Short mmCIF file of N, CA and C in Angstrom, two decimals:
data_model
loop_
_atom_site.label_atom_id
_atom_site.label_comp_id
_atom_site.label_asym_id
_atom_site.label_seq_id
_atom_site.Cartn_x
_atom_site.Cartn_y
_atom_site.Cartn_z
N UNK A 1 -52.47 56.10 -6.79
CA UNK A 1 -53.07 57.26 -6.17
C UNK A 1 -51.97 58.28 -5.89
N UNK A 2 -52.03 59.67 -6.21
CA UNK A 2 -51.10 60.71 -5.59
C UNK A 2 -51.23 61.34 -4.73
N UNK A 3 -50.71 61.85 -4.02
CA UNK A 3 -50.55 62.58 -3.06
C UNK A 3 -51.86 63.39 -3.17
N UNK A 4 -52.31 64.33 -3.69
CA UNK A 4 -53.43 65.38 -3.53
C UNK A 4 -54.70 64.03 -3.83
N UNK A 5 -54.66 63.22 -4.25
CA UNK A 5 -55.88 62.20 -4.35
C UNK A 5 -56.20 61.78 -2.90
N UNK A 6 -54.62 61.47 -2.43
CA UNK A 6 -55.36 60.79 -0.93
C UNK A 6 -56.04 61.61 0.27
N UNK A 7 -55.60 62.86 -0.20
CA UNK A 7 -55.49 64.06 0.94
C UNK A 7 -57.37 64.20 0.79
N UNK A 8 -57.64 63.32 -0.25
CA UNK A 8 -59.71 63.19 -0.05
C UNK A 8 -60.38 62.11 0.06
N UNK A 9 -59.03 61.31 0.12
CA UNK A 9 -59.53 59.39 0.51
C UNK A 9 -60.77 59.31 1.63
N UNK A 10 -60.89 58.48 1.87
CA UNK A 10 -62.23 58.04 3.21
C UNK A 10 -61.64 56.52 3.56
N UNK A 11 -61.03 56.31 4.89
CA UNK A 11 -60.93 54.74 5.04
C UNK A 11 -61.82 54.20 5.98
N UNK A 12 -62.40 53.41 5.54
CA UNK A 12 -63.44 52.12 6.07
C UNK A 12 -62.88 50.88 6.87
N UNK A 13 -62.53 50.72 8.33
CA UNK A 13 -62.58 49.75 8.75
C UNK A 13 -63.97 48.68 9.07
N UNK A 14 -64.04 47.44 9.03
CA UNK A 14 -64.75 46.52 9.24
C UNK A 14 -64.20 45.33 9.74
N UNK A 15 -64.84 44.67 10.65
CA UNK A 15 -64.59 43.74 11.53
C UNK A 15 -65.57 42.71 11.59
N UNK A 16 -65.47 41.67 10.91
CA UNK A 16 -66.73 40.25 10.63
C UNK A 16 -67.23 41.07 9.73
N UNK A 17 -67.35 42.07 9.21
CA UNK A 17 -68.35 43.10 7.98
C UNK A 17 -69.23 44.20 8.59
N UNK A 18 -69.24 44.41 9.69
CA UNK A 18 -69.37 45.56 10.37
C UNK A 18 -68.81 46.48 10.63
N UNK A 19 -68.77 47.65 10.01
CA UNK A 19 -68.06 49.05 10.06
C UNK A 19 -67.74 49.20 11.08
N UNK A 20 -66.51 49.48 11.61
CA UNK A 20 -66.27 50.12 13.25
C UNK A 20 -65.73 50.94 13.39
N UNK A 21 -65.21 51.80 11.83
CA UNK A 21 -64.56 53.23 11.68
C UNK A 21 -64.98 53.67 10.30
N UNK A 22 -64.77 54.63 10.28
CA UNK A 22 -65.34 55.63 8.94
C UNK A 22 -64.66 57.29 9.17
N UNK A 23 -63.75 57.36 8.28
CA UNK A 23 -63.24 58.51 8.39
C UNK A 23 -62.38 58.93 7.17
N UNK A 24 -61.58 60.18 7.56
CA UNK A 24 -60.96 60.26 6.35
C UNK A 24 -59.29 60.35 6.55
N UNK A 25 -58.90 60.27 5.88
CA UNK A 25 -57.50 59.41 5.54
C UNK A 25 -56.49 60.37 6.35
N UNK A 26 -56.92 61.51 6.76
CA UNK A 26 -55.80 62.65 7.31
C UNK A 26 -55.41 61.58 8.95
N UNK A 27 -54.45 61.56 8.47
CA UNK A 27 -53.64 60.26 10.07
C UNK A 27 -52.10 60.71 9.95
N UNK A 28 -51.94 60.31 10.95
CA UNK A 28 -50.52 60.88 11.38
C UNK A 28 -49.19 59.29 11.29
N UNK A 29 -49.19 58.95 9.67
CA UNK A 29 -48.79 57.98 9.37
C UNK A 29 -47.21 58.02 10.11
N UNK A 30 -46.59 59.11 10.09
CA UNK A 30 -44.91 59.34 10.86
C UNK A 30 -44.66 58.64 12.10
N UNK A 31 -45.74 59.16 13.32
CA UNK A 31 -45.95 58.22 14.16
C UNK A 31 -46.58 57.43 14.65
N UNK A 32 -47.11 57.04 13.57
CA UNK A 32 -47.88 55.52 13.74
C UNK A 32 -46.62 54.17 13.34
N UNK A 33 -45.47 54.70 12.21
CA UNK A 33 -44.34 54.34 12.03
C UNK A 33 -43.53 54.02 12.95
N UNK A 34 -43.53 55.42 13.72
CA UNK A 34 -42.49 55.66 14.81
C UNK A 34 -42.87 54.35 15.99
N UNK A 35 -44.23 54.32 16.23
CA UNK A 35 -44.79 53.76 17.66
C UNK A 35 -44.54 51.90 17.04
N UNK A 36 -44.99 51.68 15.86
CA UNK A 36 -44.80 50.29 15.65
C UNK A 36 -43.25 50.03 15.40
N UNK A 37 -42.05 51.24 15.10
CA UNK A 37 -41.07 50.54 15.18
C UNK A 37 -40.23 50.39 16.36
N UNK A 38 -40.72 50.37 17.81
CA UNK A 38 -40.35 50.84 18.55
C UNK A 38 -39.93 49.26 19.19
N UNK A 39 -41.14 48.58 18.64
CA UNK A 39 -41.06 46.75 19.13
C UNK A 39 -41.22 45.71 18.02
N UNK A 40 -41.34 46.38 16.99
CA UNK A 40 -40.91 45.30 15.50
C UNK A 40 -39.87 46.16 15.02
N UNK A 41 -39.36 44.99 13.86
CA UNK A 41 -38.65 45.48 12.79
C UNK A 41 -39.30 45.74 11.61
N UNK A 42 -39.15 46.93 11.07
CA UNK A 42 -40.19 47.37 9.74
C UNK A 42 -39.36 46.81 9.02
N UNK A 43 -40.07 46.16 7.55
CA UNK A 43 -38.84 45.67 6.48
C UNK A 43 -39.90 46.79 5.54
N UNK A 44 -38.56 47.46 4.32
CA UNK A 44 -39.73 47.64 2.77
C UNK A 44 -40.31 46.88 2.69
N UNK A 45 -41.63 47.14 2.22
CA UNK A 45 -43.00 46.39 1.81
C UNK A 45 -44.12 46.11 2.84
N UNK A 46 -44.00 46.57 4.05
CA UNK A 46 -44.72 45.71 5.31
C UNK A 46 -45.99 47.05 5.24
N UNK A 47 -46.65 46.91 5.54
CA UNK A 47 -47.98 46.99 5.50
C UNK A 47 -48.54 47.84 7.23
N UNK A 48 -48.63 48.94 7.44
CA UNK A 48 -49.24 49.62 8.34
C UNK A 48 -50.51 50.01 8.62
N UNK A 49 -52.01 49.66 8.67
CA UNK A 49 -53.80 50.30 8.63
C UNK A 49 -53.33 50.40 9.87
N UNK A 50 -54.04 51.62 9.48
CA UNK A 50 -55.11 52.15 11.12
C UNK A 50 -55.68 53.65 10.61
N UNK A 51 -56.37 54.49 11.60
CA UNK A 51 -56.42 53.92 12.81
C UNK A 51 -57.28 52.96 13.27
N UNK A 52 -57.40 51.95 14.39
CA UNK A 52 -58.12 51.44 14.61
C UNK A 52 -58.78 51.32 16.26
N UNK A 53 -59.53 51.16 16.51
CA UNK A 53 -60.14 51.07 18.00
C UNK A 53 -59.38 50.93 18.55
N UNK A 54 -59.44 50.30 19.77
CA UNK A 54 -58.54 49.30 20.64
C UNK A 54 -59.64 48.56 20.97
N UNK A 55 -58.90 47.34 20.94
CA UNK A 55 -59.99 46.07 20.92
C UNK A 55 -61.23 45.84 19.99
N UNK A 56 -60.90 46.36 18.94
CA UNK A 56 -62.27 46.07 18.21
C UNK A 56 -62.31 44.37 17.41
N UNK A 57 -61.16 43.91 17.11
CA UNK A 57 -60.99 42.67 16.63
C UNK A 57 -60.37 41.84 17.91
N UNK A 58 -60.53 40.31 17.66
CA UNK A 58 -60.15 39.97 18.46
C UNK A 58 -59.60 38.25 17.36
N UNK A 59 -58.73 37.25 18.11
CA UNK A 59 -58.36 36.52 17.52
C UNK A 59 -59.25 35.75 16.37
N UNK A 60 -59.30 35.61 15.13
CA UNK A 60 -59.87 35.25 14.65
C UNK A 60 -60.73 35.78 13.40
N UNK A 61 -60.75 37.17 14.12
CA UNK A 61 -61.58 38.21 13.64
C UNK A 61 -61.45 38.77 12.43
N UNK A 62 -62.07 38.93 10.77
CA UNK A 62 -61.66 39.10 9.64
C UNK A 62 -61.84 40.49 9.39
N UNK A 63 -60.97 41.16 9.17
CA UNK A 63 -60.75 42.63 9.34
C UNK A 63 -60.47 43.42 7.88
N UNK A 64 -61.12 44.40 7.41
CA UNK A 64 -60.72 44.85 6.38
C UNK A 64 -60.70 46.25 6.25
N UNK A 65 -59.46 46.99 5.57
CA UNK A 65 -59.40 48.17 5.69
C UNK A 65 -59.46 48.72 4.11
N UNK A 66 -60.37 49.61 3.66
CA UNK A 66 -60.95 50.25 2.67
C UNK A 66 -60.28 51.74 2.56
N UNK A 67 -59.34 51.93 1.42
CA UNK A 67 -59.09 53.39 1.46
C UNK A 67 -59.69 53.62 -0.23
N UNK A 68 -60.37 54.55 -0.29
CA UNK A 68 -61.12 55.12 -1.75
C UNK A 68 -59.65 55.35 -2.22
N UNK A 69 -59.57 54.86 -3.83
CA UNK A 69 -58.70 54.90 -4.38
C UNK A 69 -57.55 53.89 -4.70
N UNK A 70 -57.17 53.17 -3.23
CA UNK A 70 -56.52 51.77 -4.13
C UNK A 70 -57.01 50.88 -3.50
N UNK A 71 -57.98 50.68 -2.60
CA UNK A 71 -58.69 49.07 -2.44
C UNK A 71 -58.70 48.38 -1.11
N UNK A 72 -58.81 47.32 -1.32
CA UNK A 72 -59.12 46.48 0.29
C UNK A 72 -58.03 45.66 1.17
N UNK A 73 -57.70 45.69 1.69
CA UNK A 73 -56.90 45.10 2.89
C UNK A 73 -57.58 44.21 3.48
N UNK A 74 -57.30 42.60 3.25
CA UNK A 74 -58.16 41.83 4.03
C UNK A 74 -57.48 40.86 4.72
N UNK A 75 -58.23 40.32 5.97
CA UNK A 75 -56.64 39.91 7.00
C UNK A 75 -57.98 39.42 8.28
N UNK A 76 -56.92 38.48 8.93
CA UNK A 76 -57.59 37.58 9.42
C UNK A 76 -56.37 37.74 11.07
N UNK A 77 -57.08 38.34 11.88
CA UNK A 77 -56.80 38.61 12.73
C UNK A 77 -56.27 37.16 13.65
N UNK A 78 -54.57 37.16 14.06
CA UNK A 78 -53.86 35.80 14.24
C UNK A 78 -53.40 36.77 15.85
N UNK A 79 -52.87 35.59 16.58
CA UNK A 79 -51.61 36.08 17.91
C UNK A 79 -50.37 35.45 17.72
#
């Protein structure tokens, strides 16, 4: 996907398979970077979705994030 493709993406969160976001891809990925590297260590390759609720998953919970254009993110919500 390029740059002007994503700038019309739509990402789909779901939680057990229930939608709990629907929007479009304009996010403020810099500091969403900034805020998660503040208490992890980012390595190349690591993997950032959102946005997401607060509290919408909870341990256990199978979560998948949908961006039009390259596909599904599926993940199983651990502590």
């Amino acid at each position: 996907v390029t740059p002007d493709e994503l700038d019309a993406a739509e990402v789909r969160v779901r939680v057990d398979g229930t939608v709990r976001l629907r929007g479009d891809a304009d996010f403020d990925w810099d500091a969403a970077r900034d805020l998660a590297a503040q208490d992890t260590r980012l390595y190349p390759g690591d993997v950032l979705a959102g946005p997401a609720p607060d509290r919408m998953a909870v341990e256990g919970s199978a979560v998948e994030v949908e961006l039009t254009g390259i596909g599904v993110l599926a993940a199983t919500v651990r502590s």
